[in-house]
mmCIF file of C-alpha atoms in Angstrom:
data_model
loop_
_atom_site.group_PDB
_atom_site.id
_atom_site.type_symbol
_atom_site.label_atom_id
_atom_site.label_comp_id
_atom_site.label_asym_id
_atom_site.label_seq_id
_atom_site.Cartn_x
_atom_site.Cartn_y
_atom_site.Cartn_z
ATOM 1 C CA MET A 167 -43.086 2.963 4.410
ATOM 2 C CA GLY A 168 -39.868 2.679 2.433
ATOM 3 C CA TYR A 169 -36.351 1.490 3.098
ATOM 4 C CA THR A 170 -34.255 3.143 5.801
ATOM 5 C CA GLY A 171 -30.643 2.120 6.090
ATOM 6 C CA ARG A 172 -27.142 2.513 4.740
ATOM 7 C CA ILE A 173 -25.783 1.422 1.379
ATOM 8 C CA VAL A 174 -21.994 1.251 1.109
ATOM 9 C CA VAL A 175 -19.932 1.016 -2.081
ATOM 10 C CA GLY A 176 -16.256 0.126 -2.111
ATOM 11 C CA ARG A 177 -13.533 -1.578 -4.080
ATOM 12 C CA SER A 178 -11.174 -4.277 -2.887
ATOM 13 C CA GLU A 179 -9.766 -7.645 -3.799
ATOM 14 C CA LEU A 180 -11.863 -9.278 -1.066
ATOM 15 C CA ALA A 181 -15.628 -9.546 -1.158
ATOM 16 C CA ALA A 182 -17.464 -7.031 1.020
ATOM 17 C CA LEU A 183 -18.666 -9.773 3.355
ATOM 18 C CA ARG A 184 -15.035 -10.513 4.255
ATOM 19 C CA SER A 185 -14.406 -6.906 5.302
ATOM 20 C CA LYS A 186 -12.869 -6.707 8.752
ATOM 21 C CA THR A 187 -14.308 -3.207 9.153
ATOM 22 C CA LEU A 188 -17.900 -4.235 8.480
ATOM 23 C CA ARG A 189 -17.550 -7.060 11.007
ATOM 24 C CA GLU A 190 -15.923 -4.822 13.638
ATOM 25 C CA TYR A 191 -18.686 -2.242 13.384
ATOM 26 C CA GLY A 192 -21.292 -4.963 13.876
ATOM 27 C CA VAL A 193 -23.414 -4.178 10.859
ATOM 28 C CA ARG A 194 -25.593 -6.829 9.284
ATOM 29 C CA VAL A 195 -25.450 -7.111 5.495
ATOM 30 C CA LEU A 196 -28.882 -7.579 3.927
ATOM 31 C CA TRP A 197 -27.640 -8.009 0.343
ATOM 32 C CA GLN A 198 -24.654 -7.350 -1.822
ATOM 33 C CA CYS A 199 -23.916 -6.905 -5.478
ATOM 34 C CA ALA A 200 -20.742 -6.861 -7.520
ATOM 35 C CA TYR A 201 -19.668 -4.337 -10.103
ATOM 36 C CA GLN A 202 -16.923 -4.464 -12.700
ATOM 37 C CA ASP A 203 -13.296 -3.930 -11.649
ATOM 38 C CA GLY A 204 -13.702 -5.178 -8.080
ATOM 39 C CA TRP A 205 -16.312 -2.648 -6.954
ATOM 40 C CA TRP A 206 -19.096 -3.916 -4.680
ATOM 41 C CA GLN A 207 -22.185 -2.609 -2.940
ATOM 42 C CA VAL A 208 -23.763 -3.781 0.293
ATOM 43 C CA GLN A 209 -27.052 -2.783 1.836
ATOM 44 C CA LEU A 210 -26.830 -2.716 5.609
ATOM 45 C CA ASP A 211 -29.561 -3.294 8.140
ATOM 46 C CA GLY A 212 -29.868 0.118 9.775
ATOM 47 C CA ASP A 213 -26.963 2.514 10.092
ATOM 48 C CA GLY A 214 -24.606 1.279 12.789
ATOM 49 C CA ASP A 215 -23.620 3.542 15.642
ATOM 50 C CA ARG A 216 -20.706 5.451 14.033
ATOM 51 C CA PRO A 217 -21.149 5.638 10.251
ATOM 52 C CA VAL A 218 -18.424 8.236 9.554
ATOM 53 C CA ALA A 219 -15.867 6.292 11.593
ATOM 54 C CA MET A 220 -16.913 3.115 9.774
ATOM 55 C CA LEU A 221 -16.423 4.768 6.369
ATOM 56 C CA ARG A 222 -13.048 6.159 7.403
ATOM 57 C CA ALA A 223 -11.969 2.686 8.574
ATOM 58 C CA LEU A 224 -13.307 1.061 5.400
ATOM 59 C CA ALA A 225 -11.373 3.510 3.197
ATOM 60 C CA ALA A 226 -8.241 2.739 5.236
ATOM 61 C CA GLU A 227 -8.847 -1.024 5.035
ATOM 62 C CA THR A 228 -9.340 -1.044 1.255
ATOM 63 C CA GLY A 229 -6.846 1.734 0.521
ATOM 64 C CA ARG A 230 -9.420 3.193 -1.870
ATOM 65 C CA PRO A 231 -12.232 5.749 -1.833
ATOM 66 C CA VAL A 232 -15.616 4.595 -0.534
ATOM 67 C CA LEU A 233 -19.127 5.882 -1.034
ATOM 68 C CA SER A 234 -22.115 5.625 1.253
ATOM 69 C CA ALA A 235 -25.774 6.581 1.139
ATOM 70 C CA TYR A 236 -27.981 6.786 4.197
ATOM 71 C CA VAL A 237 -31.517 6.411 2.835
ATOM 72 C CA LEU A 238 -34.451 7.698 4.886
ATOM 73 C CA ASP A 239 -37.800 6.034 4.148
ATOM 74 C CA SER A 240 -36.806 5.823 0.450
ATOM 75 C CA ASP A 241 -37.514 9.577 0.238
ATOM 76 C CA PHE A 242 -33.986 10.997 0.201
ATOM 77 C CA ALA A 243 -30.396 9.912 0.685
ATOM 78 C CA GLU A 244 -27.464 11.601 2.336
ATOM 79 C CA VAL A 245 -24.446 10.528 0.286
ATOM 80 C CA VAL A 246 -20.904 10.689 1.661
ATOM 81 C CA GLY A 247 -17.753 10.058 -0.320
ATOM 82 C CA MET A 248 -14.498 9.479 1.541
ATOM 83 C CA THR A 249 -10.915 8.826 0.526
ATOM 84 C CA PRO A 250 -8.206 6.958 2.464
ATOM 85 C CA GLY A 251 -6.535 10.339 3.095
ATOM 86 C CA GLY A 252 -9.678 11.592 4.859
ATOM 87 C CA THR A 253 -11.053 13.867 2.142
ATOM 88 C CA ARG A 254 -14.832 13.841 2.446
ATOM 89 C CA TRP A 255 -17.817 15.254 0.558
ATOM 90 C CA ARG A 256 -21.529 15.115 1.322
ATOM 91 C CA ALA A 257 -24.628 15.584 -0.835
ATOM 92 C CA TYR A 258 -28.346 14.935 -0.744
ATOM 93 C CA LEU A 259 -30.169 12.957 -3.420
ATOM 94 C CA ASN A 260 -33.783 14.082 -3.798
ATOM 95 C CA GLU A 261 -32.714 17.342 -2.162
ATOM 96 C CA ARG A 262 -36.242 18.773 -1.918
ATOM 97 C CA SER A 263 -37.329 15.804 0.184
ATOM 98 C CA ALA A 264 -34.232 16.230 2.370
ATOM 99 C CA ALA A 265 -35.259 19.842 3.039
ATOM 100 C CA GLU A 266 -38.827 18.749 3.845
ATOM 101 C CA TYR A 267 -37.413 16.335 6.438
ATOM 102 C CA GLY A 268 -35.389 19.169 7.964
ATOM 103 C CA ALA A 269 -31.940 18.004 6.850
ATOM 104 C CA PRO A 270 -29.374 20.742 7.479
ATOM 105 C CA PRO A 271 -28.291 22.668 4.402
ATOM 106 C CA LEU A 272 -25.050 21.649 2.757
ATOM 107 C CA PRO A 273 -22.084 23.895 3.637
ATOM 108 C CA TYR A 274 -21.123 24.544 0.004
ATOM 109 C CA ALA A 275 -22.597 25.586 -3.339
ATOM 110 C CA HIS A 276 -23.404 23.057 -6.063
ATOM 111 C CA ASP A 277 -20.315 23.970 -8.122
ATOM 112 C CA GLU A 278 -18.042 23.413 -5.121
ATOM 113 C CA LEU A 279 -19.779 20.098 -4.365
ATOM 114 C CA LEU A 280 -19.370 18.993 -7.965
ATOM 115 C CA ALA A 281 -15.651 19.820 -7.861
ATOM 116 C CA GLN A 282 -15.277 17.709 -4.697
ATOM 117 C CA VAL A 283 -17.199 14.808 -6.237
ATOM 118 C CA LEU A 284 -15.095 14.928 -9.404
ATOM 119 C CA THR A 285 -11.891 14.918 -7.325
ATOM 120 C CA TRP A 286 -13.181 11.880 -5.403
ATOM 121 C CA ALA A 287 -14.124 10.132 -8.676
ATOM 122 C CA ALA A 288 -10.687 10.773 -10.166
ATOM 123 C CA GLU A 289 -9.006 9.288 -7.088
ATOM 124 C CA ALA A 290 -11.376 6.313 -7.317
ATOM 125 C CA GLY A 291 -10.494 5.827 -10.997
ATOM 126 C CA LEU A 292 -14.096 6.371 -12.064
ATOM 127 C CA ALA A 293 -15.584 8.313 -14.958
ATOM 128 C CA ALA A 294 -17.893 11.097 -13.916
ATOM 129 C CA ALA A 295 -19.214 12.737 -17.068
ATOM 130 C CA THR A 296 -22.872 12.895 -15.965
ATOM 131 C CA VAL A 297 -22.457 13.103 -12.193
ATOM 132 C CA GLY A 298 -23.676 16.718 -12.055
ATOM 133 C CA GLU A 299 -27.036 15.730 -13.516
ATOM 134 C CA ALA A 300 -27.307 12.676 -11.256
ATOM 135 C CA LEU A 301 -26.768 14.816 -8.148
ATOM 136 C CA VAL A 302 -29.727 17.100 -8.911
ATOM 137 C CA ALA A 303 -32.164 14.644 -10.545
ATOM 138 C CA GLN A 304 -35.370 13.874 -8.656
ATOM 139 C CA HIS A 305 -36.500 10.245 -8.359
ATOM 140 C CA ILE A 306 -39.488 8.621 -6.701
ATOM 141 C CA PHE A 307 -37.208 6.434 -4.582
ATOM 142 C CA ALA A 308 -33.873 7.550 -3.165
ATOM 143 C CA GLU A 309 -32.429 4.112 -3.927
ATOM 144 C CA GLU A 310 -33.105 4.798 -7.622
ATOM 145 C CA ALA A 311 -31.326 8.151 -7.295
ATOM 146 C CA PHE A 312 -28.315 6.415 -5.754
ATOM 147 C CA GLY A 313 -28.330 3.807 -8.513
ATOM 148 C CA ALA A 314 -28.356 6.611 -11.092
ATOM 149 C CA LEU A 315 -25.367 8.201 -9.324
ATOM 150 C CA LEU A 316 -23.457 4.903 -9.461
ATOM 151 C CA THR A 317 -24.274 4.637 -13.168
ATOM 152 C CA ALA A 318 -23.037 8.214 -13.660
ATOM 153 C CA PHE A 319 -19.743 7.119 -12.089
ATOM 154 C CA GLY A 320 -19.557 4.374 -14.709
ATOM 155 C CA LEU A 321 -20.149 1.457 -12.344
ATOM 156 C CA VAL A 322 -21.684 -1.521 -14.144
ATOM 157 C CA GLN A 323 -23.386 -4.163 -12.017
ATOM 158 C CA VAL A 324 -22.441 -7.765 -12.812
ATOM 159 C CA GLU A 325 -24.090 -9.744 -9.991
ATOM 160 C CA ALA A 326 -26.591 -9.300 -7.151
ATOM 161 C CA THR A 327 -26.760 -11.715 -4.256
ATOM 162 C CA PRO A 328 -29.154 -11.614 -1.296
ATOM 163 C CA ARG A 329 -27.227 -12.128 1.931
ATOM 164 C CA ASP A 330 -28.005 -12.421 5.584
ATOM 165 C CA ALA A 331 -24.632 -12.288 7.277
ATOM 166 C CA PRO A 332 -23.461 -11.197 10.702
#
């Protein structure tokens, strides 16, 4: 059995563990890591009760786009990108596995999805040269697919720290 839970990526001057939003939504951070330019990633225990509302609040709190992946048993991930203005896109990593689990089909074609992702990346100030390939690549573990997507956005990890915080 693999990992099931939510991974959230954001950018702010404060560390993720100091996020008012994460505390208000009562999620428990299992670990965090830092990326260049103030970006961070946290792995949450479970999914919380209102993930879209949490992402919307986190984008508002940071004033910057956020990215989230809900990973199911390490087999696939539903990725959501959101901007402070409420623009949102959704994709599946390891899409074949998502279909096998019965995930509903995406409401747009791959080209339209890619355009949305590139718009999100531009607003986030991220490069996105190889994002198209990262969205369709198949990996053994969905967490690896998400890591490849972050790399495609140009995020470079600088530190990983296990955490157990309320």
